Structure formats: structure tokens, C-alpha cells
PDB file of C-alpha atoms in Angstrom:
ATOM      1  CA  MET Q   1      66.354  -5.775   6.198  1.00 45.00           C
ATOM      2  CA  ASN Q   2      64.672  -2.455   5.569  1.00 47.00           C
ATOM      3  CA  GLU Q   3      63.891  -3.474   2.057  1.00 54.00           C
ATOM      4  CA  ARG Q   4      60.414  -4.753   1.530  1.00 55.00           C
ATOM      5  CA  SER Q   5      59.863  -7.887  -0.425  1.00 60.00           C
ATOM      6  CA  GLU Q   6      57.937  -7.568  -3.659  1.00 59.00           C
ATOM      7  CA  ALA Q   7      54.836  -9.123  -2.083  1.00 60.00           C
ATOM      8  CA  ASP Q   8      54.758  -6.391   0.555  1.00 72.00           C
ATOM      9  CA  ASN Q   9      55.155  -3.603  -1.978  1.00 83.00           C
ATOM     10  CA  PRO Q  10      51.924  -1.526  -1.998  1.00 82.00           C
ATOM     11  CA  ILE Q  11      52.083  -1.076  -5.759  1.00 84.00           C
ATOM     12  CA  SER Q  12      52.337  -4.805  -6.421  1.00 85.00           C
ATOM     13  CA  ILE Q  13      49.530  -5.446  -3.942  1.00 86.00           C
ATOM     14  CA  MET Q  14      47.322  -2.937  -5.793  1.00 88.00           C
ATOM     15  CA  GLU Q  15      48.258  -4.430  -9.177  1.00 88.00           C
ATOM     16  CA  ASN Q  16      47.439  -7.901  -7.899  1.00 89.00           C
ATOM     17  CA  LEU Q  17      44.118  -6.660  -6.510  1.00 89.00           C
ATOM     18  CA  PHE Q  18      43.307  -4.892  -9.779  1.00 90.00           C
ATOM     19  CA  ASN Q  19      44.131  -8.027 -11.802  1.00 91.00           C
ATOM     20  CA  LYS Q  20      41.897 -10.148  -9.579  1.00 92.00           C
ATOM     21  CA  ALA Q  21      39.056  -7.614  -9.813  1.00 91.00           C
ATOM     22  CA  GLU Q  22      39.395  -7.502 -13.594  1.00 92.00           C
ATOM     23  CA  SER Q  23      39.391 -11.295 -13.762  1.00 93.00           C
ATOM     24  CA  TYR Q  24      36.292 -11.426 -11.548  1.00 93.00           C
ATOM     25  CA  TYR Q  25      34.565  -8.859 -13.763  1.00 93.00           C
ATOM     26  CA  HIS Q  26      35.229 -10.858 -16.931  1.00 93.00           C
ATOM     27  CA  LEU Q  27      34.142 -14.113 -15.297  1.00 95.00           C
ATOM     28  CA  SER Q  28      30.905 -12.584 -14.021  1.00 94.00           C
ATOM     29  CA  ILE Q  29      30.151 -11.308 -17.534  1.00 96.00           C
ATOM     30  CA  GLU Q  30      30.718 -14.810 -18.932  1.00 95.00           C
ATOM     31  CA  VAL Q  31      28.453 -16.321 -16.264  1.00 95.00           C
ATOM     32  CA  SER Q  32      25.736 -13.775 -17.113  1.00 94.00           C
ATOM     33  CA  LYS Q  33      26.041 -14.612 -20.811  1.00 94.00           C
ATOM     34  CA  LEU Q  34      25.745 -18.327 -20.085  1.00 94.00           C
ATOM     35  CA  LYS Q  35      22.694 -17.795 -17.865  1.00 92.00           C
ATOM     36  CA  ALA Q  36      21.027 -15.684 -20.553  1.00 91.00           C
ATOM     37  CA  LEU Q  37      21.830 -18.317 -23.173  1.00 93.00           C
ATOM     38  CA  GLU Q  38      20.381 -21.059 -20.984  1.00 92.00           C
ATOM     39  CA  LYS Q  39      17.173 -19.128 -20.331  1.00 89.00           C
ATOM     40  CA  SER Q  40      16.688 -18.177 -23.962  1.00 90.00           C
ATOM     41  CA  THR Q  41      17.389 -21.747 -25.102  1.00 93.00           C
ATOM     42  CA  LEU Q  42      14.808 -23.128 -22.688  1.00 91.00           C
ATOM     43  CA  MET Q  43      12.264 -20.554 -23.789  1.00 89.00           C
ATOM     44  CA  VAL Q  44      12.831 -21.156 -27.516  1.00 92.00           C
ATOM     45  CA  THR Q  45      12.634 -24.923 -26.994  1.00 94.00           C
ATOM     46  CA  LYS Q  46       9.376 -24.585 -25.112  1.00 91.00           C
ATOM     47  CA  ILE Q  47       7.930 -22.270 -27.774  1.00 92.00           C
ATOM     48  CA  ILE Q  48       8.935 -24.604 -30.622  1.00 96.00           C
ATOM     49  CA  SER Q  49       7.479 -27.647 -28.876  1.00 95.00           C
ATOM     50  CA  LYS Q  50       4.218 -25.786 -28.259  1.00 93.00           C
ATOM     51  CA  LEU Q  51       4.099 -24.674 -31.915  1.00 96.00           C
ATOM     52  CA  ILE Q  52       4.557 -28.266 -33.101  1.00 98.00           C
ATOM     53  CA  LEU Q  53       1.823 -29.415 -30.731  1.00 97.00           C
ATOM     54  CA  MET Q  54      -0.479 -26.663 -32.003  1.00 96.00           C
ATOM     55  CA  LEU Q  55       0.204 -27.685 -35.609  1.00 98.00           C
ATOM     56  CA  VAL Q  56      -0.733 -31.296 -34.867  1.00 98.00           C
ATOM     57  CA  ILE Q  57      -3.874 -30.179 -33.039  1.00 98.00           C
ATOM     58  CA  LEU Q  58      -4.839 -27.923 -35.960  1.00 96.00           C
ATOM     59  CA  LEU Q  59      -4.441 -30.780 -38.435  1.00 98.00           C
ATOM     60  CA  ILE Q  60      -6.604 -33.027 -36.269  1.00 98.00           C
ATOM     61  CA  LEU Q  61      -9.174 -30.254 -35.955  1.00 96.00           C
ATOM     62  CA  LEU Q  62      -9.160 -29.724 -39.720  1.00 97.00           C
ATOM     63  CA  PHE Q  63      -9.960 -33.357 -40.466  1.00 98.00           C
ATOM     64  CA  LEU Q  64     -12.577 -33.556 -37.715  1.00 98.00           C
ATOM     65  CA  SER Q  65     -14.208 -30.388 -39.058  1.00 97.00           C
ATOM     66  CA  MET Q  66     -14.310 -31.754 -42.579  1.00 97.00           C
ATOM     67  CA  GLY Q  67     -15.817 -34.994 -41.328  1.00 98.00           C
ATOM     68  CA  LEU Q  68     -18.441 -33.111 -39.329  1.00 97.00           C
ATOM     69  CA  ALA Q  69     -19.210 -30.857 -42.303  1.00 97.00           C
ATOM     70  CA  PHE Q  70     -19.741 -33.816 -44.634  1.00 98.00           C
ATOM     71  CA  TYR Q  71     -21.857 -35.606 -42.016  1.00 97.00           C
ATOM     72  CA  LEU Q  72     -24.047 -32.545 -41.420  1.00 97.00           C
ATOM     73  CA  GLY Q  73     -24.264 -32.022 -45.182  1.00 96.00           C
ATOM     74  CA  GLU Q  74     -25.635 -35.528 -45.650  1.00 96.00           C
ATOM     75  CA  LEU Q  75     -27.938 -35.050 -42.683  1.00 96.00           C
ATOM     76  CA  PHE Q  76     -29.450 -31.842 -44.138  1.00 95.00           C
ATOM     77  CA  GLY Q  77     -29.414 -32.968 -47.759  1.00 94.00           C
ATOM     78  CA  LYS Q  78     -26.838 -30.546 -49.189  1.00 95.00           C
ATOM     79  CA  THR Q  79     -23.080 -30.763 -48.611  1.00 94.00           C
ATOM     80  CA  TYR Q  80     -22.616 -27.017 -48.428  1.00 95.00           C
ATOM     81  CA  TYR Q  81     -25.139 -26.816 -45.561  1.00 96.00           C
ATOM     82  CA  GLY Q  82     -22.767 -28.859 -43.452  1.00 96.00           C
ATOM     83  CA  PHE Q  83     -19.842 -26.582 -44.285  1.00 97.00           C
ATOM     84  CA  LEU Q  84     -21.942 -23.491 -43.531  1.00 97.00           C
ATOM     85  CA  ILE Q  85     -22.956 -24.895 -40.142  1.00 97.00           C
ATOM     86  CA  VAL Q  86     -19.365 -25.788 -39.245  1.00 97.00           C
ATOM     87  CA  SER Q  87     -18.240 -22.329 -40.400  1.00 97.00           C
ATOM     88  CA  GLY Q  88     -20.895 -20.748 -38.193  1.00 97.00           C
ATOM     89  CA  ILE Q  89     -19.643 -22.758 -35.234  1.00 96.00           C
ATOM     90  CA  TYR Q  90     -16.118 -21.483 -35.904  1.00 96.00           C
ATOM     91  CA  VAL Q  91     -17.368 -17.893 -36.123  1.00 97.00           C
ATOM     92  CA  LEU Q  92     -18.991 -18.271 -32.694  1.00 96.00           C
ATOM     93  CA  ILE Q  93     -15.785 -19.759 -31.285  1.00 92.00           C
ATOM     94  CA  PHE Q  94     -13.768 -16.896 -32.820  1.00 91.00           C
ATOM     95  CA  VAL Q  95     -16.049 -14.264 -31.254  1.00 90.00           C
ATOM     96  CA  PHE Q  96     -15.723 -15.963 -27.865  1.00 87.00           C
ATOM     97  CA  PHE Q  97     -11.918 -16.074 -28.106  1.00 82.00           C
ATOM     98  CA  TYR Q  98     -11.723 -12.515 -29.388  1.00 83.00           C
ATOM     99  CA  TYR Q  99     -13.536 -11.108 -26.371  1.00 82.00           C
ATOM    100  CA  SER Q 100     -11.684 -13.264 -23.860  1.00 81.00           C
ATOM    101  CA  LEU Q 101      -8.255 -12.953 -25.517  1.00 76.00           C
ATOM    102  CA  TYR Q 102      -6.517 -11.450 -22.500  1.00 69.00           C
ATOM    103  CA  GLU Q 103      -7.403 -14.226 -20.080  1.00 73.00           C
ATOM    104  CA  LEU Q 104      -6.819 -17.070 -22.517  1.00 71.00           C
ATOM    105  CA  LEU Q 105      -3.722 -15.950 -24.414  1.00 74.00           C
ATOM    106  CA  LEU Q 106      -1.958 -12.863 -23.130  1.00 75.00           C
ATOM    107  CA  GLN Q 107      -1.774 -13.870 -19.472  1.00 76.00           C
ATOM    108  CA  PRO Q 108      -0.244 -17.326 -20.126  1.00 76.00           C
ATOM    109  CA  VAL Q 109       2.292 -15.893 -22.597  1.00 75.00           C
ATOM    110  CA  SER Q 110       3.360 -13.116 -20.240  1.00 79.00           C
ATOM    111  CA  LYS Q 111       3.539 -15.658 -17.412  1.00 78.00           C
ATOM    112  CA  LEU Q 112       5.777 -17.882 -19.570  1.00 74.00           C
ATOM    113  CA  PHE Q 113       8.211 -15.054 -20.275  1.00 74.00           C
ATOM    114  CA  SER Q 114       8.284 -13.790 -16.700  1.00 77.00           C
ATOM    115  CA  GLU Q 115       8.755 -17.340 -15.389  1.00 73.00           C
ATOM    116  CA  TYR Q 116      12.021 -17.736 -17.274  1.00 67.00           C
ATOM    117  CA  PHE Q 117      13.414 -14.254 -16.770  1.00 69.00           C
ATOM    118  CA  ASN Q 118      12.649 -13.971 -13.055  1.00 69.00           C
ATOM    119  CA  LYS Q 119      14.576 -17.086 -12.044  1.00 62.00           C
TER     120      LYS Q 119
END
């Protein structure tokens, strides 16, 4: 009765504890990988959907701009006048966006990335 059973053996207890710790370590790595995959998938999906939306908006804007340019060209007597006026409008819009780039573009993009990685 002095003999210890294998479950009471300190070496087997330590081996069992080590095996469980190793298993926990590997499982936590897998969970971290899955969480990273989920976050990156959501972010890529959101970026792709926004890019498609931007492409559609740009096509609409292109056709509206051409229509406005032809209309203004007829209004002023020369077609190229209309295109020059529309181009001037776009230059003014570009200058506005260039000087307010941080508020309009960089803040929302950084907010998007931090939103997904801080969850």
C-alpha cells in the first residue's frame, strides 16, 4: 500500500500538466489565427465593396460631366468652352480636396483600420 498509483506520481502529474499547457498554447494560437483571418476578411470585403461603389460613382460622374460639358458648350457657342468650364470646376474641387485631405480621407481610413483591429 506504500506504492503510489500512477495518477499520484509527481512525474506523471507534471507530464499531464505540461501536455495540457502545450495543448492550450496550440489552441490559443489557432484561435488568434482565426480571429486575425476574420478581421482581415471583413476589412478586405469592406474595402472591395467601397471600391466597387466608387467605380460606379465615378462612371456616373463621368457621364454627368460630359453631359454638362456639352450643354455648356452649346450654351456658350463652342463645345470646347463647355469642357474648359467643367475642367475648371474639377480643378477647383481638386484644390479643395487637396487642402482638406486629412479630414476627408486620412481620418476615415485610419478609423476604419483601427475599428477592426481594436475589437
